[in-house]
Coordinates of C-alpha atoms and ligand atoms in Angstrom, one line a residue:
X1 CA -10.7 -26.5 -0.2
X2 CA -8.8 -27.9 2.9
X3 CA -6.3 -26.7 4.7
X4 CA -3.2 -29.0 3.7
X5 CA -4.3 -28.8 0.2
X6 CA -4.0 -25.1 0.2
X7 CA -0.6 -24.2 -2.3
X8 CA -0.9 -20.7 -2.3
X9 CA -3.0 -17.6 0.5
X10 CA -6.1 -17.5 -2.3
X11 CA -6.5 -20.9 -1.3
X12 CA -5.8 -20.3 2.5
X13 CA -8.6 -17.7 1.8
X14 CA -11.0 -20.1 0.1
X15 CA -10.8 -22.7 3.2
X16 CA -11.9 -19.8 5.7
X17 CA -14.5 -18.7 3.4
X18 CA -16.1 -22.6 3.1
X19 CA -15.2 -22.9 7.3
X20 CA -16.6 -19.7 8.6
X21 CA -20.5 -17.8 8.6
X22 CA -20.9 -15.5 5.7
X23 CA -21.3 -12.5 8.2
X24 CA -17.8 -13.7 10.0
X25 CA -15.9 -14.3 6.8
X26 CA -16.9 -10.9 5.9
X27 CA -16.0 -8.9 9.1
X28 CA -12.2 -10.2 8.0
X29 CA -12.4 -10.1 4.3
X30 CA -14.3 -7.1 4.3
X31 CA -12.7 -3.4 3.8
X32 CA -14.4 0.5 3.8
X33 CA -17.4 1.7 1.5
X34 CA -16.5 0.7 -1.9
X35 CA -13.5 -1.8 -1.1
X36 CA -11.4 0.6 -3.2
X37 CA -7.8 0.3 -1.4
X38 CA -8.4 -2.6 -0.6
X39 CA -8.7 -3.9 -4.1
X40 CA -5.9 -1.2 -4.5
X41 CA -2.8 -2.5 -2.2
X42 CA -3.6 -5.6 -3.9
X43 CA -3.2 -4.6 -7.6
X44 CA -0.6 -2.1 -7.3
X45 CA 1.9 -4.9 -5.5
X46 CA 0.5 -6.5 -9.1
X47 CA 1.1 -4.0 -11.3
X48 CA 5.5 -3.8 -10.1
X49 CA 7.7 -5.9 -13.1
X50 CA 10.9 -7.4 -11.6
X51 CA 14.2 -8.2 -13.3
X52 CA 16.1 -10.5 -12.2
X53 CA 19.8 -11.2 -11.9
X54 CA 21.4 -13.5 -13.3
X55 CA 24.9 -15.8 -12.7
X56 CA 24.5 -15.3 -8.7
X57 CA 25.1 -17.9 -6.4
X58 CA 22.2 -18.4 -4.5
X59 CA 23.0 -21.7 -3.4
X60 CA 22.3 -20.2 0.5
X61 CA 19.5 -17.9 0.8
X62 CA 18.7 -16.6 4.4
X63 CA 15.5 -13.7 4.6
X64 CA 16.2 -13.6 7.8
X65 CA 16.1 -9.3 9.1
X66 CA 17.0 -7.9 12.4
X67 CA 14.1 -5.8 13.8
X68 CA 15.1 -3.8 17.1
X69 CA 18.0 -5.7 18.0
X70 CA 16.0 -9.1 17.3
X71 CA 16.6 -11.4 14.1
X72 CA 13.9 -12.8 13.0
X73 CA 13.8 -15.7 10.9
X74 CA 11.1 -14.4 7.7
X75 CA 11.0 -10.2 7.0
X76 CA 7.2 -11.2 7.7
X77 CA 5.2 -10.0 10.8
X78 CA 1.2 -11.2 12.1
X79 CA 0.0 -7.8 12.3
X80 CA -2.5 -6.9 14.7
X81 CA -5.8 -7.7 14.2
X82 CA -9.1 -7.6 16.5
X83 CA -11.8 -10.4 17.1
X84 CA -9.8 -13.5 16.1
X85 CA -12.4 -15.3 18.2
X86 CA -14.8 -15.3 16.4
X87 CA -12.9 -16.7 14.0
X88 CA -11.1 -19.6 16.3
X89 CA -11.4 -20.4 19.7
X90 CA -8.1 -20.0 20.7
X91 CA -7.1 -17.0 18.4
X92 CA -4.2 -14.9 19.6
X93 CA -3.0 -17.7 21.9
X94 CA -2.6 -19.8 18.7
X95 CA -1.2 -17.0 16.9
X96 CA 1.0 -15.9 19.1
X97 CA 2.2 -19.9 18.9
X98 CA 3.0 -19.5 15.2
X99 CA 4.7 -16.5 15.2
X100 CA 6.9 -18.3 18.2
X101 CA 8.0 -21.4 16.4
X102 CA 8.0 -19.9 13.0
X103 CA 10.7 -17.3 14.5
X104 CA 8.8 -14.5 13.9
X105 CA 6.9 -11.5 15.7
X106 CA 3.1 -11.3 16.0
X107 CA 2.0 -7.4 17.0
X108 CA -0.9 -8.4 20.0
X109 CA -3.9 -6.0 19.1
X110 CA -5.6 -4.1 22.1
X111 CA -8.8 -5.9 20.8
X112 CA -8.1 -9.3 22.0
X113 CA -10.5 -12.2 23.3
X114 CA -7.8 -13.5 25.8
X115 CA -5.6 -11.1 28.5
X116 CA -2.7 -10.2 27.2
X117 CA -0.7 -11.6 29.4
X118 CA -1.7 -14.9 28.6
X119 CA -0.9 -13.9 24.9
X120 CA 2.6 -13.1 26.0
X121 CA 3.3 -16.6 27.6
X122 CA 1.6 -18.4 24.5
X123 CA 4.4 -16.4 22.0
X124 CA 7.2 -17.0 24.7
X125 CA 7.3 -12.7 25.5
X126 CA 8.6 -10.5 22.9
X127 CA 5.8 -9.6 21.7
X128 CA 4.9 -6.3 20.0
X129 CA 1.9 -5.1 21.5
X130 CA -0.5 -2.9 19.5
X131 CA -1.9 0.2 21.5
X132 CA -5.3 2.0 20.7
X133 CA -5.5 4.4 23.6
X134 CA -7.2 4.4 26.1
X135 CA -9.7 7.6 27.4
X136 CA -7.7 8.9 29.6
X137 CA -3.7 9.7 30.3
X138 CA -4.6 8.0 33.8
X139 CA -5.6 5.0 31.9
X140 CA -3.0 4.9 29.3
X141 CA -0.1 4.8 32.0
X142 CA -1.8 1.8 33.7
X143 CA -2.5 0.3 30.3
X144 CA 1.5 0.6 29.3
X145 CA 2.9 -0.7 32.6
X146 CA 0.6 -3.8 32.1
X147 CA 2.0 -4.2 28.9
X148 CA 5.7 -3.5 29.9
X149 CA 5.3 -6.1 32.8
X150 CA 3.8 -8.7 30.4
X151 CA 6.9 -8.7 28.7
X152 CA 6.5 -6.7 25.4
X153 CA 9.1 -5.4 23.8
X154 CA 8.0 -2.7 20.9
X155 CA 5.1 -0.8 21.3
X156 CA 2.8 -0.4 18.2
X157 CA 0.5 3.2 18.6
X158 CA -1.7 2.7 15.6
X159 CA -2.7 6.1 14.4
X160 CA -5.4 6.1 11.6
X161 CA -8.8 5.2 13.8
X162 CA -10.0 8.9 15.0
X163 CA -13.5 7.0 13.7
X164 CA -14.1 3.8 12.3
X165 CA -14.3 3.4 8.8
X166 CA -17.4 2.5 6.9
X167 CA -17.8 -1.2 6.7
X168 CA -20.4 -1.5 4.5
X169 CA -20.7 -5.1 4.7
X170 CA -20.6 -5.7 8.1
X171 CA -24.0 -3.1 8.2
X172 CA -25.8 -5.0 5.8
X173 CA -25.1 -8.3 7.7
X174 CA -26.2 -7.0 10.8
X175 CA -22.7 -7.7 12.4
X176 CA -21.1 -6.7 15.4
X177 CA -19.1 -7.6 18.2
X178 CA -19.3 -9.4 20.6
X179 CA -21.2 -11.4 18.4
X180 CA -25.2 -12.1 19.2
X181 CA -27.0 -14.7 18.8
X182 CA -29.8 -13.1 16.6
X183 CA -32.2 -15.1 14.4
X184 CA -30.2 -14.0 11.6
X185 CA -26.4 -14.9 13.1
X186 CA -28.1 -18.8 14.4
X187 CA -28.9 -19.3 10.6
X188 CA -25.9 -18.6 9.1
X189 CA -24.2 -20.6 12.2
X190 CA -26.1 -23.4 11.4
X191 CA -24.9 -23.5 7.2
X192 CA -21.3 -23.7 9.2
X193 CA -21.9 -26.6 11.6
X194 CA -18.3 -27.1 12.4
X195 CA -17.4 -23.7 13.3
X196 CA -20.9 -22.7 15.3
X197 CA -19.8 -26.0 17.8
X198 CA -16.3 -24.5 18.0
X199 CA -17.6 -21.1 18.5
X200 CA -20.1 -22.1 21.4
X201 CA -17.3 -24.6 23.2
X202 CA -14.6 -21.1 23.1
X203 CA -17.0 -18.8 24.2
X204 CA -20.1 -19.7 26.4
X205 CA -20.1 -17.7 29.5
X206 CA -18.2 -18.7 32.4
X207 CA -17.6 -16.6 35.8
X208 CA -14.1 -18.5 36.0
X209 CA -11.7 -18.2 33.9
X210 CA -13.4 -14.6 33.2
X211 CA -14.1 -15.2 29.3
X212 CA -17.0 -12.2 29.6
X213 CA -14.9 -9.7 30.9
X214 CA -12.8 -9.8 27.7
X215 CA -15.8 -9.3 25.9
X216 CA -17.4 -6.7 27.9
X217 CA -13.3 -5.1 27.0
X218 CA -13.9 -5.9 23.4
X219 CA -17.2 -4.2 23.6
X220 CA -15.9 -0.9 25.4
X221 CA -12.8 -0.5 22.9
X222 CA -14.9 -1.1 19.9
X223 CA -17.6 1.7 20.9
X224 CA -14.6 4.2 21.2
X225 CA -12.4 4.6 19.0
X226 CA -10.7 7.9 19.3
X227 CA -8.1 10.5 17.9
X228 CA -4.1 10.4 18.4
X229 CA -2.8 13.5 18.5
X230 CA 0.5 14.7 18.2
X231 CA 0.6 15.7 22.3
X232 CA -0.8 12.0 22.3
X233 CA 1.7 10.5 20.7
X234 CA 4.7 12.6 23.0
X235 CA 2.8 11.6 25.8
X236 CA 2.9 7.8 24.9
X237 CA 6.9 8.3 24.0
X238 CA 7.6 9.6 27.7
X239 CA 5.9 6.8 29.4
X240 CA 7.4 3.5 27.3
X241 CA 10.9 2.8 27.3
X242 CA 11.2 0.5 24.8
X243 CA 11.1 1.0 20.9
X244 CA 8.1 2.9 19.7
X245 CA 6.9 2.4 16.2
X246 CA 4.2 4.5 14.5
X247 CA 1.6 2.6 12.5
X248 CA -0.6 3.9 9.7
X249 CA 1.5 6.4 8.0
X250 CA 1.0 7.8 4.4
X251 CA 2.1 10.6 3.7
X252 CA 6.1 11.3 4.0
X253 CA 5.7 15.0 4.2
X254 CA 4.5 13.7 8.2
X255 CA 8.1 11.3 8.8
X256 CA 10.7 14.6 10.3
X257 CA 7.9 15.6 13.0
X258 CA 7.3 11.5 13.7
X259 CA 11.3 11.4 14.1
X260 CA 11.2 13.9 15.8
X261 CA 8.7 13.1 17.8
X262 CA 10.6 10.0 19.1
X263 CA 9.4 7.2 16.6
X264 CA 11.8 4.0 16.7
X265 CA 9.9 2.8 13.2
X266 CA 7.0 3.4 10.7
X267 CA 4.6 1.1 9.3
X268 CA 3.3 2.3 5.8
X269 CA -0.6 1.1 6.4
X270 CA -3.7 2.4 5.0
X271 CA -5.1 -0.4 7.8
X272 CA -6.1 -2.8 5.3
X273 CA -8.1 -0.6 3.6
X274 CA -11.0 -0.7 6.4
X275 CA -10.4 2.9 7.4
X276 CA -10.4 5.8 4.5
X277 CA -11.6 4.4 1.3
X278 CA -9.8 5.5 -1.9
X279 CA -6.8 6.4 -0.4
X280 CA -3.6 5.0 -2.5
X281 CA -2.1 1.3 -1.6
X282 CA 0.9 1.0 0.4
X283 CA 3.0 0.4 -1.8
X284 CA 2.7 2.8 -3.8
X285 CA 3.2 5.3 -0.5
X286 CA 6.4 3.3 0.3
X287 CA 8.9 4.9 -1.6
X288 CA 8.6 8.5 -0.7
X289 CA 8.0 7.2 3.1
X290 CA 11.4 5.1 2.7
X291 CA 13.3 8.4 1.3
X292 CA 12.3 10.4 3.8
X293 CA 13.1 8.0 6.6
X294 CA 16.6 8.0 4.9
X295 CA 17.7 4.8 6.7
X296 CA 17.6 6.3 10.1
X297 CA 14.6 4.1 11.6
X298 CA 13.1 0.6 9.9
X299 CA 10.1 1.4 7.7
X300 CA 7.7 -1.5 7.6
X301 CA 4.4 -2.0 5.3
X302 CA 1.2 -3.3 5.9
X303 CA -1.8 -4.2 3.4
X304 CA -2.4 -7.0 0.1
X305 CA 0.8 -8.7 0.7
X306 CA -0.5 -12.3 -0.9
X307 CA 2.8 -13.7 -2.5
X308 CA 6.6 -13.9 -1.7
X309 CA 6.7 -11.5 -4.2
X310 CA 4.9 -8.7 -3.1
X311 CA 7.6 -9.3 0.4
X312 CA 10.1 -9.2 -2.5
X313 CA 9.1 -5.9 -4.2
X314 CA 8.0 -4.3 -0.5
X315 CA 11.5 -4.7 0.3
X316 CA 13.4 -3.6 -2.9
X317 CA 11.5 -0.2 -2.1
X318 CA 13.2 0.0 1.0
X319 CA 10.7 -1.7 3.6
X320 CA 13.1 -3.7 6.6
X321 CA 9.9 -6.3 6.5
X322 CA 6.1 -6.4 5.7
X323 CA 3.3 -7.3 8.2
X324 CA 0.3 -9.7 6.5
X325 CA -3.5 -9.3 8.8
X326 CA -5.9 -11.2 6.9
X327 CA -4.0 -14.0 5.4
X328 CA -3.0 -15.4 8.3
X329 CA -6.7 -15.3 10.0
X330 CA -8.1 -16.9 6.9
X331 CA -5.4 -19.8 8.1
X332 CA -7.1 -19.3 11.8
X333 CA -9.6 -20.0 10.9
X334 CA -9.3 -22.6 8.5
X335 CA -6.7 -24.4 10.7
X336 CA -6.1 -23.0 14.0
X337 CA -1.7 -22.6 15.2
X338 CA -1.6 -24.8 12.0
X339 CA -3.2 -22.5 9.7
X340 CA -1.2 -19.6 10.7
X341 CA 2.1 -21.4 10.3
X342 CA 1.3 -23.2 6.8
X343 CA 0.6 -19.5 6.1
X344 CA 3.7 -18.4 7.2
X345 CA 5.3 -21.3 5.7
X346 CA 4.0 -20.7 2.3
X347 CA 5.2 -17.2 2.4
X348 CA 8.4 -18.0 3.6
X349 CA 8.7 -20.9 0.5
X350 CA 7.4 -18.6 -2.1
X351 CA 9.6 -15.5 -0.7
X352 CA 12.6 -17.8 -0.5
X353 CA 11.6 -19.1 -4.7
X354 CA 11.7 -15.4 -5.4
X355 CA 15.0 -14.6 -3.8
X356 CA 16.9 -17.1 -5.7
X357 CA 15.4 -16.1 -8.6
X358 CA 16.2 -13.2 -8.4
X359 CA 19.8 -13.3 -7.6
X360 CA 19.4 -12.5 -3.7
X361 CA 20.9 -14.0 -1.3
X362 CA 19.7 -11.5 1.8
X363 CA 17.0 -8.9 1.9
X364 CA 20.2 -6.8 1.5
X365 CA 20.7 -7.8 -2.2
X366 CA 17.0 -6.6 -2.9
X367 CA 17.1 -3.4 -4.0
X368 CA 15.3 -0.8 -6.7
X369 CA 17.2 -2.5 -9.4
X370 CA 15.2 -5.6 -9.0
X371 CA 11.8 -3.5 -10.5
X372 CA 10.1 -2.0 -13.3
X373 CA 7.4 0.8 -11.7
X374 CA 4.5 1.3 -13.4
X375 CA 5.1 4.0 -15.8
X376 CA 8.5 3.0 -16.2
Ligands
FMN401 C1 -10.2 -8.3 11.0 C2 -9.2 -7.3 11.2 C3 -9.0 -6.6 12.4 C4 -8.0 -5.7 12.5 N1 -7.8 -5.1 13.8 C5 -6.8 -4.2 13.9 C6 -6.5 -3.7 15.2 O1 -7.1 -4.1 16.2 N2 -5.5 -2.8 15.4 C7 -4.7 -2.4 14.3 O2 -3.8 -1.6 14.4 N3 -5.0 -2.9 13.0 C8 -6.0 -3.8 12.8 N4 -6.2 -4.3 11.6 C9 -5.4 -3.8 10.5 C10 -4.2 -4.8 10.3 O3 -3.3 -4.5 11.4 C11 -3.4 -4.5 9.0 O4 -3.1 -3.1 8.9 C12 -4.1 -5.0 7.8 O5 -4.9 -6.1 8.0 C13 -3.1 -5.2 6.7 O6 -3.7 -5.5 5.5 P1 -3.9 -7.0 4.9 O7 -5.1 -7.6 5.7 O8 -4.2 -6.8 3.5 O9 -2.7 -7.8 5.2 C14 -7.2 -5.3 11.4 C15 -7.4 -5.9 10.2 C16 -8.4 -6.9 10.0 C17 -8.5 -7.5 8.7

């Protein structure tokens, strides 16, 4: 499967899986213990019936949303996602690309092979920059006015890592990052020619242009993971200016204290289901979320969005936009800038198929009255 023959994500998938190492195909495509939610936020977006309207004229159809005073051109978002490196050389700086000439936002991880600031000019600024915290409150400020002078505009506090989840398959393949070159990692290189001589150009050491040291970061983040708090989370609020947006939310009963607490948004995300396995998918976790927001901040969702559709149905239960994580590194690393946009590109056709068949001429036309929930 190449690239440009890829018509829909399952075959975006299918060219990362021939391009990449089993043990690096499976750090992305993996998820937690039994692959339960991940499966999950999948199936469920499977499971939603629409019905469509009829006699509209949807001779102009625009899914274009405005996000924090921005209008971007597709209600979908790169969310962000760690280690890209490994699976192309010039990850988030190519990502960052798409996003930029496909008129939408790419959220830069904390986990990142390149300095952020570089990732900022490669997008054109306005990023969204995605915040695991740092040790200390020392360390945190320091962190955010890096990020602020960079030039990002909405901060991301993800909120669901106290620990890592269990990935089961990374254990049994011996992976972790930075990856090493053990007997075991050279073999599986070697069945992947193309991608080991790619891998070795991006990332051999050099004192210069200090590729190690982003490594060495990699390394230090990836050992600690740590808990949010709420005290956390009012601390973060009184240091960054800009919209603050809360990722990793479930449960609605928690969306009055997040208002409360100063969140400017919410992304409904179970983290791609690498964190707590069997917890429910997304969407079905939207709805109550999206009632109890009550309109007064965006709600966004995160997890097994795979077809125009499932951006159809995400918003019809009230999400602003979705964000997609591994469907547009399979395209990384099947195609580099290119991948991500023909990703992006193929989301944006099939999303724009779905409107018009549908009857909707905006994401405001999408609405409840568009499905049939399971169970009627
Ligand atoms: C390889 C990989 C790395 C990720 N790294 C991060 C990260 O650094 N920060 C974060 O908030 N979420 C991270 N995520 C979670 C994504 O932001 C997102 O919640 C998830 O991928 C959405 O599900 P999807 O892959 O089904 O689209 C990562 C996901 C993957 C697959």
């Amino acid at each position: 499967m190449r690239l440009r023959s890829a018509v829909n994500l399952a075959d975006v998938r299918e060219a990362a899986r021939r391009r990449l190492p089993r043990p690096v195909f499976d750090m992305i495509d993996g998820g937690a213990d039994d692959e339960l939610t991940l499966a999950r936020n999948e199936a469920a977006f499977r499971e939603i019936r629409l019905r469509p309207r009829v006699l509209a004229d949807v001779s102009a159809v625009d899914p274009a949303v405005e996000l924090f005073g921005r209008r971007v051109s597709l209600p979908v978002l790169l969310a962000p996602t760690g280690g890209g490196r490994i699976a192309h050389r010039r990850a988030e700086l190519a990502v960052a690309a798409a996003a930029a000439a496909q008129d939408t936002v790419y959220v830069q991880s904390t986990v990142t092979g390149y300095p952020l600031e570089e990732v900022s000019r490669a997008g054109g600024g306005g990023l969204w920059y995605q915040l695991y915290l740092p040790s200390t409150r020392e360390e945190t400020r320091t962190a955010l006015d890096r990020v602020a002078a960079a030039g990002y505009r909405v901060l991301v506090l993800t909120v669901d890592t106290p620990v890592f989840g269990g990935r089961e398959r990374d254990r049994r393949n011996g992976f972790g990052l930075p990856v090493r070159p053990t007997p075991g990692m050279l073999l599986h290189g070697a069945s992947r020619p193309a991608w080991a001589v790619e891998f070795l150009r991006g990332n051999l050491p050099t004192r210069r242009d200090g590729r190690l040291s982003a490594w060495a970061t990699q390394r230090q983040i990836l050992a600690s993971p740590r808990p949010v708090t709420w005290a956390d989370l009012a601390f973060v609020r009184g240091l960054w200016d800009g919209p603050l947006v809360v990722k990793g939310v479930l449960r609605s009963e928690e969306v009055p204290r997040l208002l409360d607490s100063g969140a400017d948004g919410v992304v409904v995300s179970n983290h791609g289901g690498r964190q707590l396995d069997g917890v429910q998918a997304t969407v079905e976790a939207l709805p109550a979320v999206v009632d109890a927001v009550a309109g007064r901040v965006p709600v966004l969702l995160d997890g097994g969005v795979r077809r125009g559709t499932d951006v159809l149905k995400a918003l019809a239960l009230g999400a602003t936009a979705v964000l997609v994580g591994r469907p547009y590194l399979y395209g990384l690393a099947a195609g580099g800038q290119a991948g991500v946009e023909h990703v992006l590109e193929l989301l944006r056709a099939e999303l724009l198929r779905a409107m018009a068949l549908t009857g909707s001429r905006t994401p405001g036309d999408v609405d409840r009255g568009l499905l049939l929930l399971p169970g009627g």
